[in-house]
Amino acid sequence: MSAYTNGTTHESERIAHTEEKHLPGGWVVLKFGGTSVGKFAENIAGIVEAGLETNRAAIVCSARSSNTKLEGTTNRLLRAARAAEQPNHRGYDDIVEAIRTDHIQAGRDILKNPEILAAYIDDVNAECESLVKILESAQHLEEVTNRAEDKIISKGEKLSCRYMTAILNDRGTPAQFVDLSDVVKFNAPVKGGLYDMFYKDLAEDLGKEVAACGDKVPVITGYFGNVPGGLLNSIGRGYTDLCAALVAVGTRAKELQVWKEVDGIFTADPRKVPTAALLPTVTPSEAAELTFYGSEVIHPFTMEQVIRARIPIRIKNVMNPRNAGTVIFPDNPGSIDDRAPLRDGKLFRTRSASLLTQLEGPKRPTAVTIKHNIVVLNVHSNKRTRAHGFLMNIFSILDRWHLSVDLISSSEVHVSMALHSESALLSGGGEDEYKIQSKDLQGAVNDLGQLGTIDIVPDMAIVSLVGKQLKNMIGISGRFFSVLGQNNINIEMISQGASEINISCVIEEREADRALNVVHTNLFTFLD
């Protein structure tokens, strides 16, 4: 394992990212996703073992996923929770049994020491028996509360970490299972969400849990306890990444490594664009934009916790551990404000034309990405309210129905909005026969109808250029839109201005992959 800085480099000093630096000691936190644990467990063990030669390692694991996320342990557990809501029907029994046999078979396939295997099987059986009791209790109460749902999904991370702990011990690397179910002692409800002090205190507590493992490798559940309001509701499915980030902060780690099944962050999706190139480094704001507009990088809030502590994040490939990956860290670490939201201070500029000509920015954007499953809502005002009232009413309705807008374009009487929805519309027998499946979207459309005429455009996608100082690249917007037009790709909406580092437009979903390739070819591959 390698890391980002060495013992003699000051933590606020920018270093070259082209080469990884070895640490003589100190913590490196490694986060592994469910697919990596499910398919490449032995690779993970090898990565950890190699890293122990130069660093102390703490690993955080998501719930196992052998094939697809849909069939992953967390989704199975959520289905079990929904089954428990059905009275007089134990539909969850088969789900729990499938999870149990899957984990036991995985252990039998890889563990060689019979004592370690027997202990592992006992642990799996105990976790599954506990899971059934939780589901039975929820069914008896005829309600799966936030607390109960959290306890149910926590079993996925527990089983995954018991699996990895057994593998490491089986290979002669002393490891210790660390269960974070009870690490949060705060029970009072929190109005307006969780505050910075909560995460600061939690990071310190996680650091103590890791220190208690002594010389053993801590294998830490990505689930971390009784979070006010419920873990899924308060944080969402990215809680494992956040846990790893807080462990890194709590241990004052030299680096947080997020291991995936790709080499790092690319200029485009390498599965769709053969000429996509690996980026050795990106800034946190660039990574945040790429995540929001379709690339699975790391959640911006998770990045914020780590970058504020001046800890670099490295994205690496579990199948290719020798590759240096991509480092996420500001160009100017000295500009990091421990209290302010994450952003690159150097991006803020005046409107002076002379300043723009003096800046020596990059010749090309950092990356191009696609966000699928977009629906465009066009609202034409009935002119019963003034312009500011029109916009206020629109956003009030969207807030009421828990809908967020990806892009917006507005005038005094017309607003176009691009919204992301996995199950927005279902095509009927003809082109005009669409049924809105999402209850929230249907409710919003009904309420918006009181403000004016509604026009819905389904099956769209957002193509976005991302890059620091993108606004300073004179003519980049023209080249971007011209490339799409020259390839007969129609643009439904355009957005530039809300972000200093993003230019986006909405196109038809069926053209998304072709747009990705033509933009990358013209603005990345052959742009001098």
mmCIF file with all atom_site columns, C-alpha atoms in Angstrom, residues 59-201:
data_model
loop_
_atom_site.group_PDB
_atom_site.id
_atom_site.type_symbol
_atom_site.label_atom_id
_atom_site.label_alt_id
_atom_site.label_comp_id
_atom_site.label_asym_id
_atom_site.label_entity_id
_atom_site.label_seq_id
_atom_site.pdbx_PDB_ins_code
_atom_site.Cartn_x
_atom_site.Cartn_y
_atom_site.Cartn_z
_atom_site.occupancy
_atom_site.B_iso_or_equiv
_atom_site.pdbx_formal_charge
_atom_site.auth_seq_id
_atom_site.auth_comp_id
_atom_site.auth_asym_id
_atom_site.auth_atom_id
_atom_site.pdbx_PDB_model_num
ATOM 1   C CA . ILE A 1 59  ? -10.405 -0.925  6.620  1.00 0.00 ? 59  ILE A CA 1
ATOM 2   C CA . VAL A 1 60  ? -14.077 -0.053  6.272  1.00 0.00 ? 60  VAL A CA 1
ATOM 3   C CA . CYS A 1 61  ? -16.367 -2.394  4.330  1.00 0.00 ? 61  CYS A CA 1
ATOM 4   C CA . SER A 1 62  ? -19.771 -2.068  2.698  1.00 0.00 ? 62  SER A CA 1
ATOM 5   C CA . ALA A 1 63  ? -22.224 -4.954  2.606  1.00 0.00 ? 63  ALA A CA 1
ATOM 6   C CA . ARG A 1 64  ? -21.226 -7.725  0.169  1.00 0.00 ? 64  ARG A CA 1
ATOM 7   C CA . SER A 1 65  ? -22.565 -7.713  -3.378 1.00 0.00 ? 65  SER A CA 1
ATOM 8   C CA . SER A 1 66  ? -21.547 -10.713 -5.462 1.00 0.00 ? 66  SER A CA 1
ATOM 9   C CA . ASN A 1 67  ? -23.220 -9.757  -8.741 1.00 0.00 ? 67  ASN A CA 1
ATOM 10  C CA . THR A 1 68  ? -25.215 -6.538  -9.026 1.00 0.00 ? 68  THR A CA 1
ATOM 11  C CA . LYS A 1 69  ? -26.198 -3.862  -6.526 1.00 0.00 ? 69  LYS A CA 1
ATOM 12  C CA . LEU A 1 70  ? -29.819 -4.905  -7.003 1.00 0.00 ? 70  LEU A CA 1
ATOM 13  C CA . GLU A 1 71  ? -28.982 -8.354  -5.650 1.00 0.00 ? 71  GLU A CA 1
ATOM 14  C CA . GLY A 1 72  ? -26.572 -6.996  -3.046 1.00 0.00 ? 72  GLY A CA 1
ATOM 15  C CA . THR A 1 73  ? -27.050 -7.674  0.644  1.00 0.00 ? 73  THR A CA 1
ATOM 16  C CA . THR A 1 74  ? -28.315 -4.164  1.476  1.00 0.00 ? 74  THR A CA 1
ATOM 17  C CA . ASN A 1 75  ? -31.086 -4.317  -1.132 1.00 0.00 ? 75  ASN A CA 1
ATOM 18  C CA . ARG A 1 76  ? -32.041 -7.788  0.078  1.00 0.00 ? 76  ARG A CA 1
ATOM 19  C CA . LEU A 1 77  ? -32.252 -6.487  3.630  1.00 0.00 ? 77  LEU A CA 1
ATOM 20  C CA . LEU A 1 78  ? -34.436 -3.580  2.533  1.00 0.00 ? 78  LEU A CA 1
ATOM 21  C CA . ARG A 1 79  ? -36.755 -6.076  0.824  1.00 0.00 ? 79  ARG A CA 1
ATOM 22  C CA . ALA A 1 80  ? -36.852 -8.066  4.058  1.00 0.00 ? 80  ALA A CA 1
ATOM 23  C CA . ALA A 1 81  ? -37.854 -4.898  5.919  1.00 0.00 ? 81  ALA A CA 1
ATOM 24  C CA . ARG A 1 82  ? -40.686 -4.284  3.449  1.00 0.00 ? 82  ARG A CA 1
ATOM 25  C CA . ALA A 1 83  ? -41.793 -7.922  3.829  1.00 0.00 ? 83  ALA A CA 1
ATOM 26  C CA . ALA A 1 84  ? -41.955 -7.462  7.615  1.00 0.00 ? 84  ALA A CA 1
ATOM 27  C CA . GLU A 1 85  ? -44.531 -4.719  7.099  1.00 0.00 ? 85  GLU A CA 1
ATOM 28  C CA . GLN A 1 86  ? -46.949 -7.319  5.720  1.00 0.00 ? 86  GLN A CA 1
ATOM 29  C CA . PRO A 1 87  ? -48.991 -8.871  8.562  1.00 0.00 ? 87  PRO A CA 1
ATOM 30  C CA . ASN A 1 88  ? -49.299 -12.656 8.928  1.00 0.00 ? 88  ASN A CA 1
ATOM 31  C CA . HIS A 1 89  ? -46.729 -13.379 6.222  1.00 0.00 ? 89  HIS A CA 1
ATOM 32  C CA . ARG A 1 90  ? -43.107 -14.292 6.906  1.00 0.00 ? 90  ARG A CA 1
ATOM 33  C CA . GLY A 1 91  ? -41.809 -13.373 3.481  1.00 0.00 ? 91  GLY A CA 1
ATOM 34  C CA . TYR A 1 92  ? -38.534 -12.267 5.027  1.00 0.00 ? 92  TYR A CA 1
ATOM 35  C CA . ASP A 1 93  ? -37.523 -15.792 6.083  1.00 0.00 ? 93  ASP A CA 1
ATOM 36  C CA . ASP A 1 94  ? -36.419 -16.816 2.587  1.00 0.00 ? 94  ASP A CA 1
ATOM 37  C CA . ILE A 1 95  ? -34.470 -13.574 2.155  1.00 0.00 ? 95  ILE A CA 1
ATOM 38  C CA . VAL A 1 96  ? -32.589 -14.031 5.429  1.00 0.00 ? 96  VAL A CA 1
ATOM 39  C CA . GLU A 1 97  ? -31.850 -17.668 4.611  1.00 0.00 ? 97  GLU A CA 1
ATOM 40  C CA . ALA A 1 98  ? -30.458 -16.677 1.204  1.00 0.00 ? 98  ALA A CA 1
ATOM 41  C CA . ILE A 1 99  ? -28.189 -14.104 2.861  1.00 0.00 ? 99  ILE A CA 1
ATOM 42  C CA . ARG A 1 100 ? -27.055 -16.660 5.456  1.00 0.00 ? 100 ARG A CA 1
ATOM 43  C CA . THR A 1 101 ? -26.218 -19.414 2.973  1.00 0.00 ? 101 THR A CA 1
ATOM 44  C CA . ASP A 1 102 ? -24.511 -16.948 0.625  1.00 0.00 ? 102 ASP A CA 1
ATOM 45  C CA . HIS A 1 103 ? -22.133 -15.719 3.338  1.00 0.00 ? 103 HIS A CA 1
ATOM 46  C CA . ILE A 1 104 ? -21.446 -19.193 4.727  1.00 0.00 ? 104 ILE A CA 1
ATOM 47  C CA . GLN A 1 105 ? -20.649 -20.546 1.259  1.00 0.00 ? 105 GLN A CA 1
ATOM 48  C CA . ALA A 1 106 ? -18.357 -17.588 0.586  1.00 0.00 ? 106 ALA A CA 1
ATOM 49  C CA . GLY A 1 107 ? -16.463 -18.438 3.772  1.00 0.00 ? 107 GLY A CA 1
ATOM 50  C CA . ARG A 1 108 ? -16.202 -22.115 2.892  1.00 0.00 ? 108 ARG A CA 1
ATOM 51  C CA . ASP A 1 109 ? -14.823 -21.226 -0.530 1.00 0.00 ? 109 ASP A CA 1
ATOM 52  C CA . ILE A 1 110 ? -11.928 -19.172 0.816  1.00 0.00 ? 110 ILE A CA 1
ATOM 53  C CA . LEU A 1 111 ? -11.140 -20.038 4.471  1.00 0.00 ? 111 LEU A CA 1
ATOM 54  C CA . LYS A 1 112 ? -8.631  -22.847 5.019  1.00 0.00 ? 112 LYS A CA 1
ATOM 55  C CA . ASN A 1 113 ? -8.287  -22.940 8.819  1.00 0.00 ? 113 ASN A CA 1
ATOM 56  C CA . PRO A 1 114 ? -11.158 -25.133 10.153 1.00 0.00 ? 114 PRO A CA 1
ATOM 57  C CA . GLU A 1 115 ? -11.294 -23.314 13.507 1.00 0.00 ? 115 GLU A CA 1
ATOM 58  C CA . ILE A 1 116 ? -11.533 -19.889 11.883 1.00 0.00 ? 116 ILE A CA 1
ATOM 59  C CA . LEU A 1 117 ? -14.187 -21.217 9.476  1.00 0.00 ? 117 LEU A CA 1
ATOM 60  C CA . ALA A 1 118 ? -16.239 -22.719 12.323 1.00 0.00 ? 118 ALA A CA 1
ATOM 61  C CA . ALA A 1 119 ? -16.082 -19.476 14.311 1.00 0.00 ? 119 ALA A CA 1
ATOM 62  C CA . TYR A 1 120 ? -17.058 -17.496 11.207 1.00 0.00 ? 120 TYR A CA 1
ATOM 63  C CA . ILE A 1 121 ? -20.078 -19.735 10.534 1.00 0.00 ? 121 ILE A CA 1
ATOM 64  C CA . ASP A 1 122 ? -21.176 -19.328 14.165 1.00 0.00 ? 122 ASP A CA 1
ATOM 65  C CA . ASP A 1 123 ? -20.932 -15.544 13.794 1.00 0.00 ? 123 ASP A CA 1
ATOM 66  C CA . VAL A 1 124 ? -22.978 -15.576 10.569 1.00 0.00 ? 124 VAL A CA 1
ATOM 67  C CA . ASN A 1 125 ? -25.672 -17.752 12.157 1.00 0.00 ? 125 ASN A CA 1
ATOM 68  C CA . ALA A 1 126 ? -25.824 -15.493 15.220 1.00 0.00 ? 126 ALA A CA 1
ATOM 69  C CA . GLU A 1 127 ? -26.174 -12.338 13.094 1.00 0.00 ? 127 GLU A CA 1
ATOM 70  C CA . CYS A 1 128 ? -28.954 -13.915 11.016 1.00 0.00 ? 128 CYS A CA 1
ATOM 71  C CA . GLU A 1 129 ? -30.817 -15.163 14.094 1.00 0.00 ? 129 GLU A CA 1
ATOM 72  C CA . SER A 1 130 ? -30.650 -11.650 15.529 1.00 0.00 ? 130 SER A CA 1
ATOM 73  C CA . LEU A 1 131 ? -31.908 -10.276 12.201 1.00 0.00 ? 131 LEU A CA 1
ATOM 74  C CA . VAL A 1 132 ? -34.948 -12.579 12.246 1.00 0.00 ? 132 VAL A CA 1
ATOM 75  C CA . LYS A 1 133 ? -35.827 -11.425 15.774 1.00 0.00 ? 133 LYS A CA 1
ATOM 76  C CA . ILE A 1 134 ? -35.687 -7.777  14.696 1.00 0.00 ? 134 ILE A CA 1
ATOM 77  C CA . LEU A 1 135 ? -37.950 -8.520  11.713 1.00 0.00 ? 135 LEU A CA 1
ATOM 78  C CA . GLU A 1 136 ? -40.377 -10.488 13.909 1.00 0.00 ? 136 GLU A CA 1
ATOM 79  C CA . SER A 1 137 ? -40.575 -7.611  16.392 1.00 0.00 ? 137 SER A CA 1
ATOM 80  C CA . ALA A 1 138 ? -41.208 -5.099  13.616 1.00 0.00 ? 138 ALA A CA 1
ATOM 81  C CA . GLN A 1 139 ? -43.923 -7.311  12.160 1.00 0.00 ? 139 GLN A CA 1
ATOM 82  C CA . HIS A 1 140 ? -45.568 -7.705  15.569 1.00 0.00 ? 140 HIS A CA 1
ATOM 83  C CA . LEU A 1 141 ? -45.649 -3.911  15.955 1.00 0.00 ? 141 LEU A CA 1
ATOM 84  C CA . GLU A 1 142 ? -46.888 -3.609  12.338 1.00 0.00 ? 142 GLU A CA 1
ATOM 85  C CA . GLU A 1 143 ? -44.271 -0.936  11.697 1.00 0.00 ? 143 GLU A CA 1
ATOM 86  C CA . VAL A 1 144 ? -40.641 -0.775  10.608 1.00 0.00 ? 144 VAL A CA 1
ATOM 87  C CA . THR A 1 145 ? -39.362 2.343   12.356 1.00 0.00 ? 145 THR A CA 1
ATOM 88  C CA . ASN A 1 146 ? -36.255 4.238   11.265 1.00 0.00 ? 146 ASN A CA 1
ATOM 89  C CA . ARG A 1 147 ? -34.369 2.657   14.165 1.00 0.00 ? 147 ARG A CA 1
ATOM 90  C CA . ALA A 1 148 ? -35.538 -0.839  13.215 1.00 0.00 ? 148 ALA A CA 1
ATOM 91  C CA . GLU A 1 149 ? -34.657 -0.312  9.546  1.00 0.00 ? 149 GLU A CA 1
ATOM 92  C CA . ASP A 1 150 ? -31.175 0.842   10.532 1.00 0.00 ? 150 ASP A CA 1
ATOM 93  C CA . LYS A 1 151 ? -30.696 -2.268  12.673 1.00 0.00 ? 151 LYS A CA 1
ATOM 94  C CA . ILE A 1 152 ? -31.828 -4.417  9.745  1.00 0.00 ? 152 ILE A CA 1
ATOM 95  C CA . ILE A 1 153 ? -29.481 -2.896  7.163  1.00 0.00 ? 153 ILE A CA 1
ATOM 96  C CA . SER A 1 154 ? -26.584 -2.892  9.646  1.00 0.00 ? 154 SER A CA 1
ATOM 97  C CA . LYS A 1 155 ? -26.452 -6.682  9.356  1.00 0.00 ? 155 LYS A CA 1
ATOM 98  C CA . GLY A 1 156 ? -25.058 -6.347  5.835  1.00 0.00 ? 156 GLY A CA 1
ATOM 99  C CA . GLU A 1 157 ? -21.966 -4.451  6.981  1.00 0.00 ? 157 GLU A CA 1
ATOM 100 C CA . LYS A 1 158 ? -21.544 -6.718  10.007 1.00 0.00 ? 158 LYS A CA 1
ATOM 101 C CA . LEU A 1 159 ? -21.574 -9.870  7.882  1.00 0.00 ? 159 LEU A CA 1
ATOM 102 C CA . SER A 1 160 ? -19.209 -8.308  5.349  1.00 0.00 ? 160 SER A CA 1
ATOM 103 C CA . CYS A 1 161 ? -16.720 -7.257  8.034  1.00 0.00 ? 161 CYS A CA 1
ATOM 104 C CA . ARG A 1 162 ? -16.866 -10.630 9.787  1.00 0.00 ? 162 ARG A CA 1
ATOM 105 C CA . TYR A 1 163 ? -16.064 -12.183 6.415  1.00 0.00 ? 163 TYR A CA 1
ATOM 106 C CA . MET A 1 164 ? -13.034 -9.943  5.806  1.00 0.00 ? 164 MET A CA 1
ATOM 107 C CA . THR A 1 165 ? -11.835 -10.326 9.413  1.00 0.00 ? 165 THR A CA 1
ATOM 108 C CA . ALA A 1 166 ? -11.903 -14.114 9.053  1.00 0.00 ? 166 ALA A CA 1
ATOM 109 C CA . ILE A 1 167 ? -10.004 -13.959 5.738  1.00 0.00 ? 167 ILE A CA 1
ATOM 110 C CA . LEU A 1 168 ? -7.239  -11.759 7.163  1.00 0.00 ? 168 LEU A CA 1
ATOM 111 C CA . ASN A 1 169 ? -6.857  -13.951 10.256 1.00 0.00 ? 169 ASN A CA 1
ATOM 112 C CA . ASP A 1 170 ? -6.874  -17.056 8.064  1.00 0.00 ? 170 ASP A CA 1
ATOM 113 C CA . ARG A 1 171 ? -3.946  -15.622 6.079  1.00 0.00 ? 171 ARG A CA 1
ATOM 114 C CA . GLY A 1 172 ? -1.962  -14.829 9.219  1.00 0.00 ? 172 GLY A CA 1
ATOM 115 C CA . THR A 1 173 ? -2.739  -11.110 9.445  1.00 0.00 ? 173 THR A CA 1
ATOM 116 C CA . PRO A 1 174 ? -4.183  -10.373 12.913 1.00 0.00 ? 174 PRO A CA 1
ATOM 117 C CA . ALA A 1 175 ? -7.463  -8.507  12.413 1.00 0.00 ? 175 ALA A CA 1
ATOM 118 C CA . GLN A 1 176 ? -10.281 -7.402  14.695 1.00 0.00 ? 176 GLN A CA 1
ATOM 119 C CA . PHE A 1 177 ? -13.961 -6.960  13.866 1.00 0.00 ? 177 PHE A CA 1
ATOM 120 C CA . VAL A 1 178 ? -15.137 -3.496  14.972 1.00 0.00 ? 178 VAL A CA 1
ATOM 121 C CA . ASP A 1 179 ? -18.901 -3.117  15.401 1.00 0.00 ? 179 ASP A CA 1
ATOM 122 C CA . LEU A 1 180 ? -19.986 0.528   15.437 1.00 0.00 ? 180 LEU A CA 1
ATOM 123 C CA . SER A 1 181 ? -23.666 -0.170  16.193 1.00 0.00 ? 181 SER A CA 1
ATOM 124 C CA . ASP A 1 182 ? -23.469 1.485   19.609 1.00 0.00 ? 182 ASP A CA 1
ATOM 125 C CA . VAL A 1 183 ? -20.841 4.138   18.956 1.00 0.00 ? 183 VAL A CA 1
ATOM 126 C CA . VAL A 1 184 ? -23.447 6.936   18.738 1.00 0.00 ? 184 VAL A CA 1
ATOM 127 C CA . LYS A 1 185 ? -24.846 7.653   22.202 1.00 0.00 ? 185 LYS A CA 1
ATOM 128 C CA . PHE A 1 186 ? -26.952 10.652  21.210 1.00 0.00 ? 186 PHE A CA 1
ATOM 129 C CA . ASN A 1 187 ? -30.695 9.878   21.202 1.00 0.00 ? 187 ASN A CA 1
ATOM 130 C CA . ALA A 1 188 ? -32.391 13.277  21.074 1.00 0.00 ? 188 ALA A CA 1
ATOM 131 C CA . PRO A 1 189 ? -34.016 14.319  17.785 1.00 0.00 ? 189 PRO A CA 1
ATOM 132 C CA . VAL A 1 190 ? -32.105 16.875  15.769 1.00 0.00 ? 190 VAL A CA 1
ATOM 133 C CA . LYS A 1 191 ? -34.030 19.684  14.095 1.00 0.00 ? 191 LYS A CA 1
ATOM 134 C CA . GLY A 1 192 ? -32.669 20.765  10.737 1.00 0.00 ? 192 GLY A CA 1
ATOM 135 C CA . GLY A 1 193 ? -30.273 17.866  10.363 1.00 0.00 ? 193 GLY A CA 1
ATOM 136 C CA . LEU A 1 194 ? -27.014 16.808  11.966 1.00 0.00 ? 194 LEU A CA 1
ATOM 137 C CA . TYR A 1 195 ? -24.517 19.516  12.832 1.00 0.00 ? 195 TYR A CA 1
ATOM 138 C CA . ASP A 1 196 ? -20.746 19.780  12.440 1.00 0.00 ? 196 ASP A CA 1
ATOM 139 C CA . MET A 1 197 ? -20.173 19.171  16.153 1.00 0.00 ? 197 MET A CA 1
ATOM 140 C CA . PHE A 1 198 ? -21.973 15.819  15.874 1.00 0.00 ? 198 PHE A CA 1
ATOM 141 C CA . TYR A 1 199 ? -19.565 14.653  13.160 1.00 0.00 ? 199 TYR A CA 1
ATOM 142 C CA . LYS A 1 200 ? -16.540 16.084  14.964 1.00 0.00 ? 200 LYS A CA 1
ATOM 143 C CA . ASP A 1 201 ? -17.399 14.185  18.148 1.00 0.00 ? 201 ASP A CA 1
#
